[in-house]
Amino acid sequence: MIFLHAQLAPPIEEAFDQDFKAAFIGVARQFAQHFADRGWTRTDLQCYLNNKHYYKDPRQGGRGTSWWCLDEPTCTDDFLALRFFAQLLAQAKATTSPARLLFRADVSRPQWQRDFLDGLTDLECVSGAFWAYRRRCLDMQRRWGVRFWHYGTANPVRESNLSALSWALRAYCEGADGILPWNVIGGEEALTQPTDTALLIPGERFGLDGPLVSLRVKAFRRAQQDVELLAAVSRKRGWRRLQAAEAVKQFVGLSGRTVQAFAEDAGRLAWQNLRPEEFQRLRLALYNALDE
């Protein structure tokens, strides 16, 4: 079925009729208007398509609804489908609403993107390929104003949570505007079985009406605060990202290596010999720079 669709289906612009296109644009405008009416004009409203065609496979649960790989696109048809929806959102954004309506794409292979999404994506979340194809990503940032987040897996429970701090600092210094663990939700079994992706765990066992937050979440909060401090000093001194990197390297090493379990794995950054006193010295230096 999937193969027949790939071979016989018309271009996506012809496959969806005008009623569908008008409805998509209309719904997007309604969301934007709702945000504007509530005064949520500083919060990003992301249009993000997260589905893969192979979820239609019964061995994958058979619950898929997409004919394309919209999350981590791999082939030309996938990128063309993303372009189609991004163009519809661009028409919705043509109104004067103050809402921050963004088109987000999670792209694990920016080197295959070519010019399909030029001028259409506002935010791209890129895996370990961000480091390998950083020059291409930053060129897209310069030409089209695309913001980048780097996504991967949080550090294993058995490793130092300082990894989160180094990850955030490196991403910022190399041009990204955020980091994103690809999964943060764990089951109750994570309370007794260490699970790399379980940053949030059900709290029912402890009488909590909501998740139990792991220490790694607090490490990410500290990482965000460190980057905010570095960004404040950078604004004061007029530093570019690479200049900020040189300042950070005087205190903390940023040369983590990407570890992948298999080709499709989002991967994670692995670090060695991270020491908390190094981060503390960096913070003190940045605070002193702000006081100058």
Tab-separated table of C-alpha atoms in Angstrom:
chain	number	residue	atom	x	y	z
A	1	MET	CA	0.000	0.000	0.000
A	2	ILE	CA	2.731	2.464	0.953
A	3	PHE	CA	4.786	1.531	-2.106
A	4	LEU	CA	1.787	1.952	-4.414
A	5	HIS	CA	1.136	5.384	-2.968
A	6	ALA	CA	4.739	6.420	-3.566
A	7	GLN	CA	4.560	5.235	-7.178
A	8	LEU	CA	1.049	6.278	-8.216
A	9	ALA	CA	-0.093	9.192	-6.072
A	10	PRO	CA	-0.230	12.650	-7.676
A	11	PRO	CA	1.805	15.576	-6.305
A	12	ILE	CA	0.583	16.522	-2.860
A	13	GLU	CA	-0.668	19.913	-4.112
A	14	GLU	CA	-3.071	18.046	-6.406
A	15	ALA	CA	-3.954	15.299	-3.924
A	16	PHE	CA	-5.588	17.712	-1.456
A	17	ASP	CA	-8.539	19.742	-2.710
A	18	GLN	CA	-9.216	23.431	-2.156
A	19	ASP	CA	-11.593	22.743	0.720
A	20	PHE	CA	-8.810	21.028	2.663
A	21	LYS	CA	-6.363	23.835	1.954
A	22	ALA	CA	-8.854	26.506	2.980
A	23	ALA	CA	-9.704	24.586	6.158
A	24	PHE	CA	-6.034	24.229	7.112
A	25	ILE	CA	-5.429	27.945	6.645
A	26	GLY	CA	-8.619	28.816	8.502
A	27	VAL	CA	-7.821	26.633	11.512
A	28	ALA	CA	-4.285	28.037	11.727
A	29	ARG	CA	-5.681	31.578	11.701
A	30	GLN	CA	-8.161	30.667	14.430
A	31	PHE	CA	-5.331	29.371	16.627
A	32	ALA	CA	-3.368	32.570	16.003
A	33	GLN	CA	-6.403	34.708	16.800
A	34	HIS	CA	-7.013	32.765	20.018
A	35	PHE	CA	-3.432	33.401	21.134
A	36	ALA	CA	-3.789	37.084	20.260
A	37	ASP	CA	-7.095	37.378	22.121
A	38	ARG	CA	-5.554	35.834	25.241
A	39	GLY	CA	-2.522	38.102	25.042
A	40	TRP	CA	-0.116	35.235	24.407
A	41	THR	CA	1.991	37.244	21.978
A	42	ARG	CA	5.411	36.351	23.389
A	43	THR	CA	4.846	32.586	23.271
A	44	ASP	CA	5.779	30.637	20.144
A	45	LEU	CA	2.835	28.803	18.568
A	46	GLN	CA	4.427	25.957	16.633
A	47	CYS	CA	2.882	24.128	13.716
A	48	TYR	CA	4.709	20.807	13.972
A	49	LEU	CA	3.863	17.690	11.954
A	50	ASN	CA	4.990	14.568	13.795
A	51	ASN	CA	4.095	11.385	11.956
A	52	LYS	CA	5.791	8.761	9.828
A	53	HIS	CA	4.396	6.702	6.981
A	54	TYR	CA	5.758	3.434	8.334
A	55	TYR	CA	3.496	3.720	11.384
A	56	LYS	CA	0.837	2.327	9.023
A	57	ASP	CA	2.725	-0.977	9.155
A	58	PRO	CA	0.850	-3.435	11.433
A	59	ARG	CA	4.210	-4.317	12.993
A	60	GLN	CA	4.465	-0.650	14.051
A	61	GLY	CA	0.976	-0.674	15.544
A	62	GLY	CA	-0.948	0.175	12.379
A	63	ARG	CA	-2.036	3.545	13.780
A	64	GLY	CA	-0.284	5.773	11.262
A	65	THR	CA	-2.234	8.514	9.501
A	66	SER	CA	0.437	9.984	7.235
A	67	TRP	CA	1.619	8.917	3.804
A	68	TRP	CA	4.921	10.706	4.348
A	69	CYS	CA	7.731	10.827	6.861
A	70	LEU	CA	6.953	14.285	8.236
A	71	ASP	CA	9.221	13.890	11.246
A	72	GLU	CA	12.839	13.225	10.221
A	73	PRO	CA	12.108	13.272	6.458
A	74	THR	CA	14.209	10.960	4.326
A	75	CYS	CA	13.119	11.251	0.692
A	76	THR	CA	12.071	13.963	-1.731
A	77	ASP	CA	8.343	13.291	-1.288
A	78	ASP	CA	8.714	13.831	2.465
A	79	PHE	CA	10.324	17.235	2.015
A	80	LEU	CA	7.752	18.193	-0.631
A	81	ALA	CA	4.951	17.306	1.789
A	82	LEU	CA	6.509	19.489	4.470
A	83	ARG	CA	6.839	22.288	1.923
A	84	PHE	CA	3.151	21.982	1.035
A	85	PHE	CA	2.020	22.379	4.645
A	86	ALA	CA	4.564	25.131	5.296
A	87	GLN	CA	3.224	27.084	2.319
A	88	LEU	CA	-0.306	26.778	3.700
A	89	LEU	CA	0.858	28.059	7.070
A	90	ALA	CA	2.620	30.949	5.340
A	91	GLN	CA	-0.752	31.994	3.913
A	92	ALA	CA	-2.264	31.842	7.392
A	93	LYS	CA	0.589	33.996	8.712
A	94	ALA	CA	-0.110	36.635	6.077
A	95	THR	CA	-2.696	38.183	8.412
A	96	THR	CA	-1.737	40.954	10.828
A	97	SER	CA	-2.206	38.856	13.985
A	98	PRO	CA	0.472	39.576	16.629
A	99	ALA	CA	0.659	35.856	17.518
A	100	ARG	CA	4.045	34.173	16.967
A	101	LEU	CA	2.904	31.476	14.540
A	102	LEU	CA	5.895	29.334	13.516
A	103	PHE	CA	6.446	26.383	11.208
A	104	ARG	CA	8.690	23.823	12.875
A	105	ALA	CA	10.343	20.861	11.177
A	106	ASP	CA	12.381	18.126	12.846
A	107	VAL	CA	15.080	17.343	10.290
A	108	SER	CA	17.647	14.675	11.042
A	109	ARG	CA	19.370	15.075	7.666
A	110	PRO	CA	19.701	18.755	6.737
A	111	GLN	CA	22.174	17.737	4.041
A	112	TRP	CA	19.262	16.191	2.103
A	113	GLN	CA	17.000	19.219	2.432
A	114	ARG	CA	18.347	21.059	-0.621
A	115	ASP	CA	16.153	24.127	-1.297
A	116	PHE	CA	12.794	22.493	-0.594
A	117	LEU	CA	12.080	24.490	2.572
A	118	ASP	CA	13.940	27.707	1.820
A	119	GLY	CA	12.181	30.635	3.441
A	120	LEU	CA	9.418	28.438	4.884
A	121	THR	CA	10.705	27.004	8.170
A	122	ASP	CA	11.016	29.214	11.225
A	123	LEU	CA	12.501	26.539	13.484
A	124	GLU	CA	14.355	23.340	12.647
A	125	CYS	CA	15.242	20.745	15.249
A	126	VAL	CA	18.305	18.844	14.051
A	127	SER	CA	19.973	15.781	15.552
A	128	GLY	CA	23.699	15.042	15.655
A	129	ALA	CA	23.863	16.119	12.014
A	130	PHE	CA	23.862	19.697	13.315
A	131	TRP	CA	27.518	19.278	14.279
A	132	ALA	CA	28.493	17.541	11.031
A	133	TYR	CA	26.582	20.002	8.798
A	134	ARG	CA	26.800	23.052	10.999
A	135	ARG	CA	28.041	25.260	8.167
A	136	ARG	CA	24.967	24.449	6.076
A	137	CYS	CA	22.640	25.050	9.029
A	138	LEU	CA	24.210	28.400	9.835
A	139	ASP	CA	23.992	29.404	6.173
A	140	MET	CA	20.243	28.712	6.325
A	141	GLN	CA	20.132	30.761	9.505
A	142	ARG	CA	21.902	33.662	7.812
A	143	ARG	CA	19.908	33.557	4.574
A	144	TRP	CA	16.434	32.678	5.825
A	145	GLY	CA	16.441	33.478	9.529
A	146	VAL	CA	15.902	29.843	10.529
A	147	ARG	CA	16.402	29.129	14.231
A	148	PHE	CA	17.939	25.801	15.200
A	149	TRP	CA	17.542	23.521	18.178
A	150	HIS	CA	19.759	20.483	18.627
A	151	TYR	CA	17.959	17.343	19.723
A	152	GLY	CA	19.364	14.181	21.229
A	153	THR	CA	19.075	11.900	24.232
A	154	ALA	CA	19.613	13.121	27.781
A	155	ASN	CA	22.603	11.756	29.654
A	156	PRO	CA	22.194	8.267	31.158
A	157	VAL	CA	21.214	8.154	34.821
A	158	ARG	CA	24.599	6.662	35.742
A	159	GLU	CA	26.525	9.593	34.215
A	160	SER	CA	27.106	13.087	35.544
A	161	ASN	CA	24.275	15.557	35.076
A	162	LEU	CA	26.928	18.120	34.176
A	163	SER	CA	26.477	16.722	30.664
A	164	ALA	CA	23.298	18.787	30.353
A	165	LEU	CA	25.245	21.962	31.138
A	166	SER	CA	27.955	21.217	28.578
A	167	TRP	CA	25.363	20.261	25.969
A	168	ALA	CA	23.518	23.570	26.333
A	169	LEU	CA	26.696	25.657	26.320
A	170	ARG	CA	28.100	23.925	23.247
A	171	ALA	CA	24.829	24.237	21.334
A	172	TYR	CA	24.604	27.955	22.079
A	173	CYS	CA	28.252	28.607	21.243
A	174	GLU	CA	27.920	26.825	17.899
A	175	GLY	CA	24.820	28.711	16.779
A	176	ALA	CA	21.804	26.804	18.087
A	177	ASP	CA	19.107	28.521	20.142
A	178	GLY	CA	17.975	25.504	22.136
A	179	ILE	CA	18.455	21.853	23.008
A	180	LEU	CA	15.746	19.225	23.037
A	181	PRO	CA	15.765	15.727	24.552
A	182	TRP	CA	13.833	13.707	21.995
A	183	ASN	CA	11.859	11.964	24.741
A	184	VAL	CA	11.404	12.824	28.419
A	185	ILE	CA	8.487	10.601	29.504
A	186	GLY	CA	9.070	7.407	31.459
A	187	GLY	CA	6.846	4.792	33.033
A	188	GLU	CA	6.699	3.755	36.675
A	189	GLU	CA	9.281	1.055	35.996
A	190	ALA	CA	11.857	3.831	35.628
A	191	LEU	CA	11.777	4.221	39.422
A	192	THR	CA	13.674	0.936	39.722
A	193	GLN	CA	15.142	0.464	36.235
A	194	PRO	CA	17.390	3.335	35.064
A	195	THR	CA	15.950	4.719	31.827
A	196	ASP	CA	17.822	7.332	29.791
A	197	THR	CA	14.648	8.948	28.448
A	198	ALA	CA	12.698	9.017	31.741
A	199	LEU	CA	13.094	12.617	32.882
A	200	LEU	CA	9.455	12.730	33.996
A	201	ILE	CA	8.010	9.760	35.894
A	202	PRO	CA	4.414	9.119	37.047
A	203	GLY	CA	4.002	10.333	40.613
A	204	GLU	CA	1.004	8.239	41.718
A	205	ARG	CA	3.149	6.015	43.959
A	206	PHE	CA	4.003	9.091	46.023
A	207	GLY	CA	0.526	10.590	46.023
A	208	LEU	CA	1.360	13.180	43.385
A	209	ASP	CA	-1.271	14.347	40.922
A	210	GLY	CA	1.271	14.774	38.167
A	211	PRO	CA	4.781	13.732	37.207
A	212	LEU	CA	7.775	13.232	39.445
A	213	VAL	CA	10.588	15.417	38.132
A	214	SER	CA	14.041	13.853	37.971
A	215	LEU	CA	17.264	15.581	38.959
A	216	ARG	CA	18.180	15.708	35.288
A	217	VAL	CA	15.350	18.196	34.693
A	218	LYS	CA	16.881	20.429	37.353
A	219	ALA	CA	20.235	20.061	35.589
A	220	PHE	CA	18.614	21.298	32.368
A	221	ARG	CA	17.203	24.271	34.265
A	222	ARG	CA	20.705	25.098	35.505
A	223	ALA	CA	21.961	24.709	31.932
A	224	GLN	CA	19.364	27.195	30.685
A	225	GLN	CA	20.372	29.677	33.362
A	226	ASP	CA	24.048	29.338	32.438
A	227	VAL	CA	23.277	30.023	28.776
A	228	GLU	CA	21.118	33.024	29.709
A	229	LEU	CA	24.054	34.393	31.691
A	230	LEU	CA	26.449	33.832	28.790
A	231	ALA	CA	23.978	35.473	26.382
A	232	ALA	CA	23.697	38.523	28.655
A	233	VAL	CA	27.475	38.963	28.697
A	234	SER	CA	27.593	38.427	24.926
A	235	ARG	CA	25.055	41.204	24.378
A	236	LYS	CA	26.979	43.546	26.654
A	237	ARG	CA	30.307	42.923	24.924
A	238	GLY	CA	28.994	42.470	21.405
A	239	TRP	CA	30.286	38.909	21.128
A	240	ARG	CA	29.362	36.591	18.308
A	241	ARG	CA	28.753	32.948	19.160
A	242	LEU	CA	32.310	31.862	18.319
A	243	GLN	CA	33.685	34.610	20.527
A	244	ALA	CA	31.473	33.363	23.344
A	245	ALA	CA	32.833	29.871	22.715
A	246	GLU	CA	36.409	31.067	23.157
A	247	ALA	CA	35.457	32.641	26.477
A	248	VAL	CA	33.764	29.453	27.692
A	249	LYS	CA	36.676	27.233	26.654
A	250	GLN	CA	38.909	28.997	29.144
A	251	PHE	CA	36.881	27.286	31.871
A	252	VAL	CA	34.884	24.378	30.428
A	253	GLY	CA	35.696	22.007	27.573
A	254	LEU	CA	33.121	21.812	24.781
A	255	SER	CA	34.536	18.894	22.788
A	256	GLY	CA	31.990	16.194	23.571
A	257	ARG	CA	31.593	13.390	21.037
A	258	THR	CA	28.337	12.153	19.543
A	259	VAL	CA	27.411	8.578	20.485
A	260	GLN	CA	24.807	6.730	18.389
A	261	ALA	CA	23.491	3.218	18.978
A	262	PHE	CA	22.430	2.869	15.313
A	263	ALA	CA	22.131	5.002	12.193
A	264	GLU	CA	18.626	6.321	12.976
A	265	ASP	CA	19.418	7.041	16.626
A	266	ALA	CA	19.164	10.701	17.649
A	267	GLY	CA	22.399	10.195	19.549
A	268	ARG	CA	23.756	11.956	22.592
A	269	LEU	CA	26.837	13.944	23.452
A	270	ALA	CA	29.300	12.116	25.689
A	271	TRP	CA	31.761	14.027	27.849
A	272	GLN	CA	34.744	13.128	29.975
A	273	ASN	CA	36.236	14.685	33.095
A	274	LEU	CA	33.524	17.291	33.703
A	275	ARG	CA	34.040	19.021	37.052
A	276	PRO	CA	31.487	21.204	38.861
A	277	GLU	CA	34.114	23.701	40.001
A	278	GLU	CA	34.885	24.524	36.360
A	279	PHE	CA	31.285	25.575	35.766
A	280	GLN	CA	31.288	27.581	38.972
A	281	ARG	CA	34.410	29.482	37.892
A	282	LEU	CA	32.739	30.202	34.543
A	283	ARG	CA	29.659	31.605	36.287
A	284	LEU	CA	31.736	33.826	38.557
A	285	ALA	CA	33.669	35.166	35.560
A	286	LEU	CA	30.425	35.922	33.720
A	287	TYR	CA	28.882	37.635	36.747
A	288	ASN	CA	32.014	39.769	37.101
A	289	ALA	CA	31.802	40.667	33.409
A	290	LEU	CA	28.241	41.899	33.902
A	291	ASP	CA	29.321	44.052	36.840
A	292	GLU	CA	32.123	45.781	34.930
